[in-house]
Protein backbone atom coordinates (compact mmCIF):
# COMPACT_ATOMS: atom_id res chain seq x y z
CA UNK A 1 0.00 0.00 0.00
CA UNK A 2 1.36 3.44 -0.92
CA UNK A 3 1.11 6.22 1.62
CA UNK A 4 0.43 9.63 0.05
CA UNK A 5 0.95 12.57 2.36
CA UNK A 6 1.83 15.21 -0.21
CA UNK A 7 -0.75 17.57 -1.69
CA UNK A 8 -0.80 16.98 -5.47
CA UNK A 9 0.49 19.94 -7.42
CA UNK A 10 -2.48 20.20 -9.75
CA UNK A 11 -4.81 18.27 -11.96
CA UNK A 12 -2.90 16.64 -14.78
CA UNK A 13 -4.50 17.12 -18.20
CA UNK A 14 -4.04 14.27 -20.63
CA UNK A 15 -5.08 14.61 -24.28
CA UNK A 16 -8.17 16.78 -23.73
CA UNK A 17 -9.31 14.92 -20.65
CA UNK A 18 -9.17 15.96 -17.05
CA UNK A 19 -7.77 13.25 -14.86
CA UNK A 20 -9.26 13.29 -11.40
CA UNK A 21 -6.86 11.80 -8.86
CA UNK A 22 -8.67 10.00 -6.11
CA UNK A 23 -5.57 8.16 -4.99
CA UNK A 24 -2.46 7.03 -6.84
CA UNK A 25 -4.11 3.66 -7.30
CA UNK A 26 -7.58 4.79 -8.31
CA UNK A 27 -8.16 7.29 -11.03
CA UNK A 28 -10.89 7.98 -13.52
CA UNK A 29 -11.48 10.20 -16.51
CA UNK A 30 -14.00 12.98 -16.94
CA UNK A 31 -15.16 14.09 -20.39
CA UNK A 32 -13.34 17.10 -21.80
CA UNK A 33 -14.64 20.38 -20.37
CA UNK A 34 -15.35 23.52 -22.30
CA UNK A 35 -14.37 25.73 -19.42
CA UNK A 36 -10.69 26.00 -18.55
CA UNK A 37 -10.14 24.75 -15.03
CA UNK A 38 -8.92 27.58 -12.87
CA UNK A 39 -7.82 27.76 -9.24
CA UNK A 40 -11.44 28.26 -8.24
CA UNK A 41 -12.52 25.23 -10.18
CA UNK A 42 -10.81 22.77 -7.91
CA UNK A 43 -10.30 22.16 -4.26
CA UNK A 44 -8.09 19.83 -2.26
CA UNK A 45 -9.54 17.87 0.62
CA UNK A 46 -7.80 15.77 3.21
CA UNK A 47 -9.36 12.36 3.16
CA UNK A 48 -8.63 10.23 6.21
CA UNK A 49 -8.77 6.47 6.29
CA UNK A 50 -8.44 5.78 9.98
CA UNK A 51 -8.99 2.04 9.56
CA UNK A 52 -5.97 1.77 7.26
CA UNK A 53 -3.94 4.28 9.23
CA UNK A 54 -3.15 6.49 6.32
CA UNK A 55 -4.59 9.59 4.79
CA UNK A 56 -4.50 10.93 1.31
CA UNK A 57 -5.09 14.22 -0.38
CA UNK A 58 -8.10 14.02 -2.64
CA UNK A 59 -8.10 16.61 -5.33
CA UNK A 60 -11.71 17.27 -6.33
CA UNK A 61 -12.65 19.07 -9.49
CA UNK A 62 -15.62 21.41 -9.04
CA UNK A 63 -17.14 22.38 -12.36
CA UNK A 64 -18.38 25.95 -12.18
CA UNK A 65 -20.37 27.07 -15.21
CA UNK A 66 -20.16 30.83 -15.55
CA UNK A 67 -23.90 31.39 -15.05
CA UNK A 68 -24.80 28.51 -12.78
CA UNK A 69 -27.39 29.51 -10.15
CA UNK A 70 -28.85 32.92 -9.52
CA UNK A 71 -31.41 32.82 -12.32
CA UNK A 72 -34.86 34.14 -11.58
CA UNK A 73 -38.34 34.79 -12.83
CA UNK A 74 -38.55 38.50 -13.54
CA UNK A 75 -42.24 38.56 -14.43
CA UNK A 76 -45.29 36.35 -14.64
CA UNK A 77 -47.94 37.13 -17.23
CA UNK A 78 -51.51 36.12 -17.76
CA UNK A 79 -51.60 36.45 -21.55
CA UNK A 80 -54.78 35.11 -23.21
CA UNK A 81 -54.54 33.80 -26.74
CA UNK A 82 -57.81 34.22 -28.66
CA UNK A 83 -56.59 34.26 -32.28
CA UNK A 84 -58.97 37.19 -32.89
CA UNK A 85 -56.40 39.53 -31.35
CA UNK A 86 -53.69 38.57 -33.85
CA UNK A 87 -56.24 38.72 -36.67
CA UNK A 88 -57.24 42.26 -35.66
CA UNK A 89 -53.58 43.41 -35.50
CA UNK A 90 -52.92 42.38 -39.13
CA UNK A 91 -49.28 41.31 -38.69
CA UNK A 92 -47.49 40.19 -41.89
CA UNK A 93 -47.24 36.58 -40.61
CA UNK A 94 -51.04 36.10 -40.55
CA UNK A 95 -52.86 35.44 -43.84
CA UNK A 96 -56.39 36.71 -43.05
CA UNK A 97 -56.85 40.47 -42.68
CA UNK A 98 -59.25 42.42 -40.48
CA UNK A 99 -60.65 45.94 -40.46
CA UNK A 100 -60.23 46.37 -36.70
CA UNK A 101 -61.68 44.77 -33.55
CA UNK A 102 -61.18 44.09 -29.80
CA UNK A 103 -59.26 47.37 -29.42
CA UNK A 104 -59.46 47.59 -25.63
CA UNK A 105 -57.78 44.21 -25.24
CA UNK A 106 -55.18 45.02 -27.88
CA UNK A 107 -54.42 48.29 -26.11
CA UNK A 108 -54.08 46.28 -22.91
CA UNK A 109 -51.42 44.18 -24.64
CA UNK A 110 -49.73 47.44 -25.72
CA UNK A 111 -49.50 48.46 -22.05
CA UNK A 112 -48.11 45.05 -21.13
CA UNK A 113 -45.42 45.36 -23.83
CA UNK A 114 -44.53 48.86 -22.57
CA UNK A 115 -44.08 47.48 -19.07
CA UNK A 116 -41.88 44.64 -20.38
CA UNK A 117 -39.61 47.15 -22.15
CA UNK A 118 -38.33 48.08 -18.69
CA UNK A 119 -37.77 44.49 -17.58
CA UNK A 120 -34.64 42.74 -18.74
CA UNK A 121 -35.07 39.07 -19.62
CA UNK A 122 -33.40 36.26 -21.59
CA UNK A 123 -36.18 33.77 -22.23
CA UNK A 124 -39.95 33.28 -22.28
CA UNK A 125 -41.36 30.15 -20.64
CA UNK A 126 -44.95 29.46 -21.70
CA UNK A 127 -47.60 26.82 -21.04
CA UNK A 128 -50.50 26.62 -23.50
CA UNK A 129 -53.76 24.66 -23.13
CA UNK A 130 -53.87 24.11 -26.89
CA UNK A 131 -50.85 21.83 -26.96
CA UNK A 132 -52.57 18.87 -25.40
CA UNK A 133 -50.58 15.83 -24.30
CA UNK A 134 -52.60 13.25 -22.46
CA UNK A 135 -49.58 11.28 -21.27
CA UNK A 136 -47.37 13.60 -19.26
CA UNK A 137 -46.02 17.08 -19.87
CA UNK A 138 -43.99 17.66 -23.03
CA UNK A 139 -41.41 20.32 -23.90
CA UNK A 140 -40.37 21.48 -27.37
CA UNK A 141 -36.93 19.94 -27.69
CA UNK A 142 -35.40 21.28 -30.92
CA UNK A 143 -33.76 24.64 -31.44
CA UNK A 144 -35.93 25.78 -34.29
CA UNK A 145 -39.54 25.33 -35.43
CA UNK A 146 -40.90 26.87 -38.61
CA UNK A 147 -44.27 26.18 -40.21
CA UNK A 148 -47.85 27.36 -40.61
CA UNK A 149 -50.16 27.29 -37.59
CA UNK A 150 -53.89 27.16 -38.29
CA UNK A 151 -56.59 27.51 -35.66
CA UNK A 152 -58.83 24.45 -36.14
CA UNK A 153 -61.99 26.36 -35.12
CA UNK A 154 -61.17 29.75 -36.62
CA UNK A 155 -59.13 29.03 -39.78
CA UNK A 156 -60.78 32.15 -41.22
CA UNK A 157 -58.93 34.24 -38.61
CA UNK A 158 -55.63 32.53 -37.96
CA UNK A 159 -53.19 31.07 -40.47
CA UNK A 160 -49.91 32.26 -39.07
CA UNK A 161 -46.41 31.61 -40.48
CA UNK A 162 -44.13 31.19 -37.51
CA UNK A 163 -40.39 30.83 -37.17
CA UNK A 164 -39.32 30.40 -33.58
CA UNK A 165 -36.25 29.66 -31.50
CA UNK A 166 -36.31 27.34 -28.52
CA UNK A 167 -34.06 27.46 -25.46
CA UNK A 168 -33.54 23.70 -25.45
CA UNK A 169 -31.04 23.89 -22.60
CA UNK A 170 -33.57 25.44 -20.21
CA UNK A 171 -36.39 23.23 -21.52
CA UNK A 172 -34.31 20.16 -20.70
CA UNK A 173 -33.43 21.54 -17.26
CA UNK A 174 -37.13 22.01 -16.41
CA UNK A 175 -37.85 18.56 -17.86
CA UNK A 176 -35.16 17.01 -15.67
CA UNK A 177 -36.27 18.81 -12.49
CA UNK A 178 -39.87 17.75 -13.11
CA UNK A 179 -38.79 14.16 -13.71
CA UNK A 180 -36.79 14.15 -10.48
CA UNK A 181 -39.92 15.39 -8.70
CA UNK A 182 -41.87 12.40 -10.04
CA UNK A 183 -43.76 13.94 -12.96
CA UNK A 184 -44.11 12.16 -16.27
CA UNK A 185 -42.28 14.27 -18.88
CA UNK A 186 -40.92 14.10 -22.40
CA UNK A 187 -38.89 16.18 -24.83
CA UNK A 188 -40.70 16.65 -28.16
CA UNK A 189 -38.10 16.24 -30.88
CA UNK A 190 -40.16 15.78 -34.04
CA UNK A 191 -38.99 18.49 -36.48
CA UNK A 192 -42.36 18.42 -38.31
CA UNK A 193 -44.35 19.17 -35.17
CA UNK A 194 -46.81 22.09 -35.58
CA UNK A 195 -46.71 24.56 -32.72
CA UNK A 196 -50.21 25.33 -31.35
CA UNK A 197 -51.95 28.64 -31.92
CA UNK A 198 -52.19 29.40 -28.18
CA UNK A 199 -48.41 29.51 -27.76
CA UNK A 200 -48.00 31.55 -30.93
CA UNK A 201 -50.75 34.07 -30.16
CA UNK A 202 -49.64 34.80 -26.58
CA UNK A 203 -45.99 35.07 -27.66
CA UNK A 204 -46.80 37.26 -30.65
CA UNK A 205 -48.83 39.68 -28.55
CA UNK A 206 -46.23 39.75 -25.77
CA UNK A 207 -43.16 40.03 -27.99
CA UNK A 208 -44.04 40.60 -31.67
CA UNK A 209 -40.33 40.97 -32.49
CA UNK A 210 -39.81 37.32 -31.58
CA UNK A 211 -36.31 38.19 -30.40
CA UNK A 212 -36.32 35.97 -27.30
CA UNK A 213 -36.07 32.19 -27.26
CA UNK A 214 -38.94 30.18 -25.83
CA UNK A 215 -39.47 27.23 -23.58
CA UNK A 216 -42.79 25.80 -24.73
CA UNK A 217 -44.64 23.48 -22.34
CA UNK A 218 -47.68 21.35 -23.13
CA UNK A 219 -50.87 21.00 -21.13
CA UNK A 220 -51.34 17.53 -19.78
CA UNK A 221 -55.11 17.28 -19.63
CA UNK A 222 -55.35 15.76 -16.17
CA UNK A 223 -58.61 17.64 -15.52
CA UNK A 224 -60.23 15.46 -18.14
CA UNK A 225 -58.95 12.06 -17.20
CA UNK A 226 -58.77 12.73 -13.43
CA UNK A 227 -60.03 15.93 -11.82
CA UNK A 228 -59.23 19.62 -11.27
CA UNK A 229 -57.65 18.67 -7.95
CA UNK A 230 -55.20 16.26 -9.62
CA UNK A 231 -54.40 18.89 -12.24
CA UNK A 232 -53.67 21.40 -9.48
CA UNK A 233 -51.34 19.03 -7.66
CA UNK A 234 -49.38 18.24 -10.82
CA UNK A 235 -49.16 21.85 -11.99
CA UNK A 236 -47.99 23.04 -8.57
CA UNK A 237 -45.17 20.51 -8.79
CA UNK A 238 -44.35 21.60 -12.31
CA UNK A 239 -44.26 25.22 -11.14
CA UNK A 240 -41.71 24.38 -8.44
CA UNK A 241 -39.61 22.43 -10.95
CA UNK A 242 -39.75 25.40 -13.34
CA UNK A 243 -38.62 27.82 -10.65
CA UNK A 244 -35.76 25.54 -9.53
CA UNK A 245 -34.53 25.01 -13.09
CA UNK A 246 -34.67 28.73 -13.89
CA UNK A 247 -32.65 29.44 -10.76
CA UNK A 248 -30.02 26.87 -11.73
CA UNK A 249 -29.87 28.14 -15.32
CA UNK A 250 -28.74 31.60 -14.23
CA UNK A 251 -31.22 33.09 -16.73
CA UNK A 252 -33.86 35.77 -16.34
CA UNK A 253 -37.21 34.41 -17.41
CA UNK A 254 -40.68 35.73 -18.12
CA UNK A 255 -43.26 33.00 -17.46
CA UNK A 256 -46.56 33.09 -19.33
CA UNK A 257 -49.86 31.50 -18.47
CA UNK A 258 -51.58 31.45 -21.86
CA UNK A 259 -55.32 31.29 -21.24
CA UNK A 260 -58.68 33.03 -21.05
CA UNK A 261 -60.63 33.03 -17.77
CA UNK A 262 -64.32 32.08 -18.23
CA UNK A 263 -64.53 30.22 -21.47
CA UNK A 264 -68.09 29.48 -22.55
CA UNK A 265 -68.22 30.96 -26.02
CA UNK A 266 -70.92 31.60 -28.60
CA UNK A 267 -71.67 28.71 -30.90
CA UNK A 268 -72.15 30.97 -33.91
CA UNK A 269 -69.72 33.52 -35.21
CA UNK A 270 -71.17 36.82 -36.41
CA UNK A 271 -71.05 37.46 -40.13
CA UNK A 272 -68.27 40.02 -39.66
CA UNK A 273 -66.06 38.53 -36.90
CA UNK A 274 -64.82 41.99 -35.86
CA UNK A 275 -68.35 43.42 -35.52
CA UNK A 276 -68.02 44.78 -31.98
CA UNK A 277 -71.77 45.41 -31.66
CA UNK A 278 -72.09 41.63 -31.18
CA UNK A 279 -69.41 41.26 -28.50
CA UNK A 280 -70.37 40.64 -24.85
CA UNK A 281 -69.80 38.10 -22.09
CA UNK A 282 -71.79 34.90 -22.61
CA UNK A 283 -73.58 35.23 -19.27
CA UNK A 284 -73.54 37.31 -16.10
CA UNK A 285 -72.43 34.50 -13.82
CA UNK A 286 -69.26 34.06 -15.85
CA UNK A 287 -68.62 37.77 -15.54
CA UNK A 288 -69.06 37.62 -11.75
CA UNK A 289 -66.64 34.70 -11.54
CA UNK A 290 -64.04 36.53 -13.64
CA UNK A 291 -64.34 39.62 -11.43
CA UNK A 292 -63.88 37.48 -8.32
CA UNK A 293 -60.67 35.99 -9.72
CA UNK A 294 -59.34 39.36 -10.88
CA UNK A 295 -60.01 40.91 -7.47
CA UNK A 296 -57.89 38.19 -5.85
CA UNK A 297 -55.09 38.89 -8.35
CA UNK A 298 -55.25 42.62 -7.56
CA UNK A 299 -55.31 41.94 -3.81
CA UNK A 300 -52.31 39.58 -3.92
CA UNK A 301 -54.47 36.68 -2.73
CA UNK A 302 -53.10 34.04 -5.06
CA UNK A 303 -53.19 31.20 -2.50
CA UNK A 304 -56.91 31.86 -2.10
CA UNK A 305 -57.21 32.00 -5.88
CA UNK A 306 -55.61 28.55 -6.13
CA UNK A 307 -58.08 27.25 -3.54
CA UNK A 308 -60.94 28.71 -5.55
CA UNK A 309 -59.61 27.31 -8.83
CA UNK A 310 -61.54 23.99 -8.90
CA UNK A 311 -64.90 25.69 -8.34
CA UNK A 312 -64.10 28.54 -10.74
CA UNK A 313 -62.92 26.14 -13.43
CA UNK A 314 -66.03 24.03 -13.22
CA UNK A 315 -68.61 26.79 -12.78
CA UNK A 316 -67.35 29.08 -15.54
CA UNK A 317 -65.97 26.37 -17.85
CA UNK A 318 -62.72 28.29 -17.47
CA UNK A 319 -59.64 27.74 -19.58
CA UNK A 320 -57.72 27.37 -16.32
CA UNK A 321 -58.56 23.68 -16.85
CA UNK A 322 -55.33 23.47 -18.86
CA UNK A 323 -53.29 24.14 -15.70
CA UNK A 324 -51.34 27.15 -16.99
CA UNK A 325 -52.44 29.61 -14.29
CA UNK A 326 -51.84 27.15 -11.44
CA UNK A 327 -48.39 26.33 -12.88
CA UNK A 328 -47.44 29.99 -13.24
CA UNK A 329 -48.59 31.04 -9.76
CA UNK A 330 -46.69 28.10 -8.29
CA UNK A 331 -43.56 29.08 -10.28
CA UNK A 332 -43.92 32.59 -8.79
CA UNK A 333 -44.36 31.05 -5.34
CA UNK A 334 -47.87 32.50 -4.95
CA UNK A 335 -47.42 36.29 -5.06
CA UNK A 336 -48.84 38.28 -2.17
CA UNK A 337 -48.24 41.55 -4.02
CA UNK A 338 -50.82 42.89 -6.50
CA UNK A 339 -50.91 41.99 -10.16
CA UNK A 340 -51.22 44.82 -12.65
CA UNK A 341 -54.40 44.25 -14.64
CA UNK A 342 -53.85 45.83 -18.03
CA UNK A 343 -57.30 45.02 -19.38
CA UNK A 344 -60.32 42.76 -19.21
CA UNK A 345 -62.57 42.11 -22.19
CA UNK A 346 -64.63 39.53 -23.99
CA UNK A 347 -63.92 37.63 -27.19
CA UNK A 348 -66.74 35.68 -28.76
CA UNK A 349 -68.27 35.59 -25.26
CA UNK A 350 -65.18 34.43 -23.29
CA UNK A 351 -63.61 36.46 -20.44
CA UNK A 352 -59.99 37.57 -20.89
CA UNK A 353 -57.69 39.36 -18.45
CA UNK A 354 -54.23 40.62 -19.36
CA UNK A 355 -52.09 40.81 -16.22
CA UNK A 356 -48.50 41.12 -15.02
CA UNK A 357 -46.84 40.12 -11.80
CA UNK A 358 -43.61 42.12 -11.77
CA UNK A 359 -41.48 40.12 -9.35
CA UNK A 360 -39.42 43.19 -8.54
CA UNK A 361 -42.49 44.29 -6.60
CA UNK A 362 -41.78 41.36 -4.37
CA UNK A 363 -39.96 42.20 -1.17
CA UNK A 364 -39.43 38.62 -0.01
CA UNK A 365 -36.26 36.84 -1.06
CA UNK A 366 -37.26 33.67 -2.86
CA UNK A 367 -34.73 31.51 -4.65
CA UNK A 368 -35.62 31.71 -8.31
CA UNK A 369 -38.06 34.60 -7.95
CA UNK A 370 -37.23 38.32 -7.54
CA UNK A 371 -33.73 39.68 -6.76
O1 LIG B 1 -58.57 29.70 -27.74
C1 LIG B 1 -59.47 30.49 -27.76
C2 LIG B 1 -59.87 31.13 -26.57
N1 LIG B 1 -59.24 30.82 -25.58
C3 LIG B 1 -60.92 32.06 -26.46
C4 LIG B 1 -61.75 32.53 -27.38
C5 LIG B 1 -61.82 32.21 -28.70
C6 LIG B 1 -61.02 31.38 -29.37
O2 LIG B 1 -60.00 30.68 -28.96
FE1 LIG C 1 -57.97 28.97 -25.90
PDB file of C-alpha atoms in Angstrom, residues 175-185 234 237:
ATOM      1  CA  UNK A 175     -37.855  18.564 -17.861  1.00  0.00           C
ATOM      2  CA  UNK A 176     -35.157  17.009 -15.666  1.00  0.00           C
ATOM      3  CA  UNK A 177     -36.272  18.811 -12.493  1.00  0.00           C
ATOM      4  CA  UNK A 178     -39.872  17.747 -13.109  1.00  0.00           C
ATOM      5  CA  UNK A 179     -38.792  14.158 -13.714  1.00  0.00           C
ATOM      6  CA  UNK A 180     -36.794  14.148 -10.483  1.00  0.00           C
ATOM      7  CA  UNK A 181     -39.921  15.392  -8.698  1.00  0.00           C
ATOM      8  CA  UNK A 182     -41.868  12.399 -10.035  1.00  0.00           C
ATOM      9  CA  UNK A 183     -43.756  13.937 -12.960  1.00  0.00           C
ATOM     10  CA  UNK A 184     -44.107  12.162 -16.270  1.00  0.00           C
ATOM     11  CA  UNK A 185     -42.276  14.273 -18.881  1.00  0.00           C
ATOM     12  CA  UNK A 234     -49.384  18.237 -10.818  1.00  0.00           C
ATOM     13  CA  UNK A 237     -45.166  20.512  -8.785  1.00  0.00           C
TER      14      UNK A 237
END
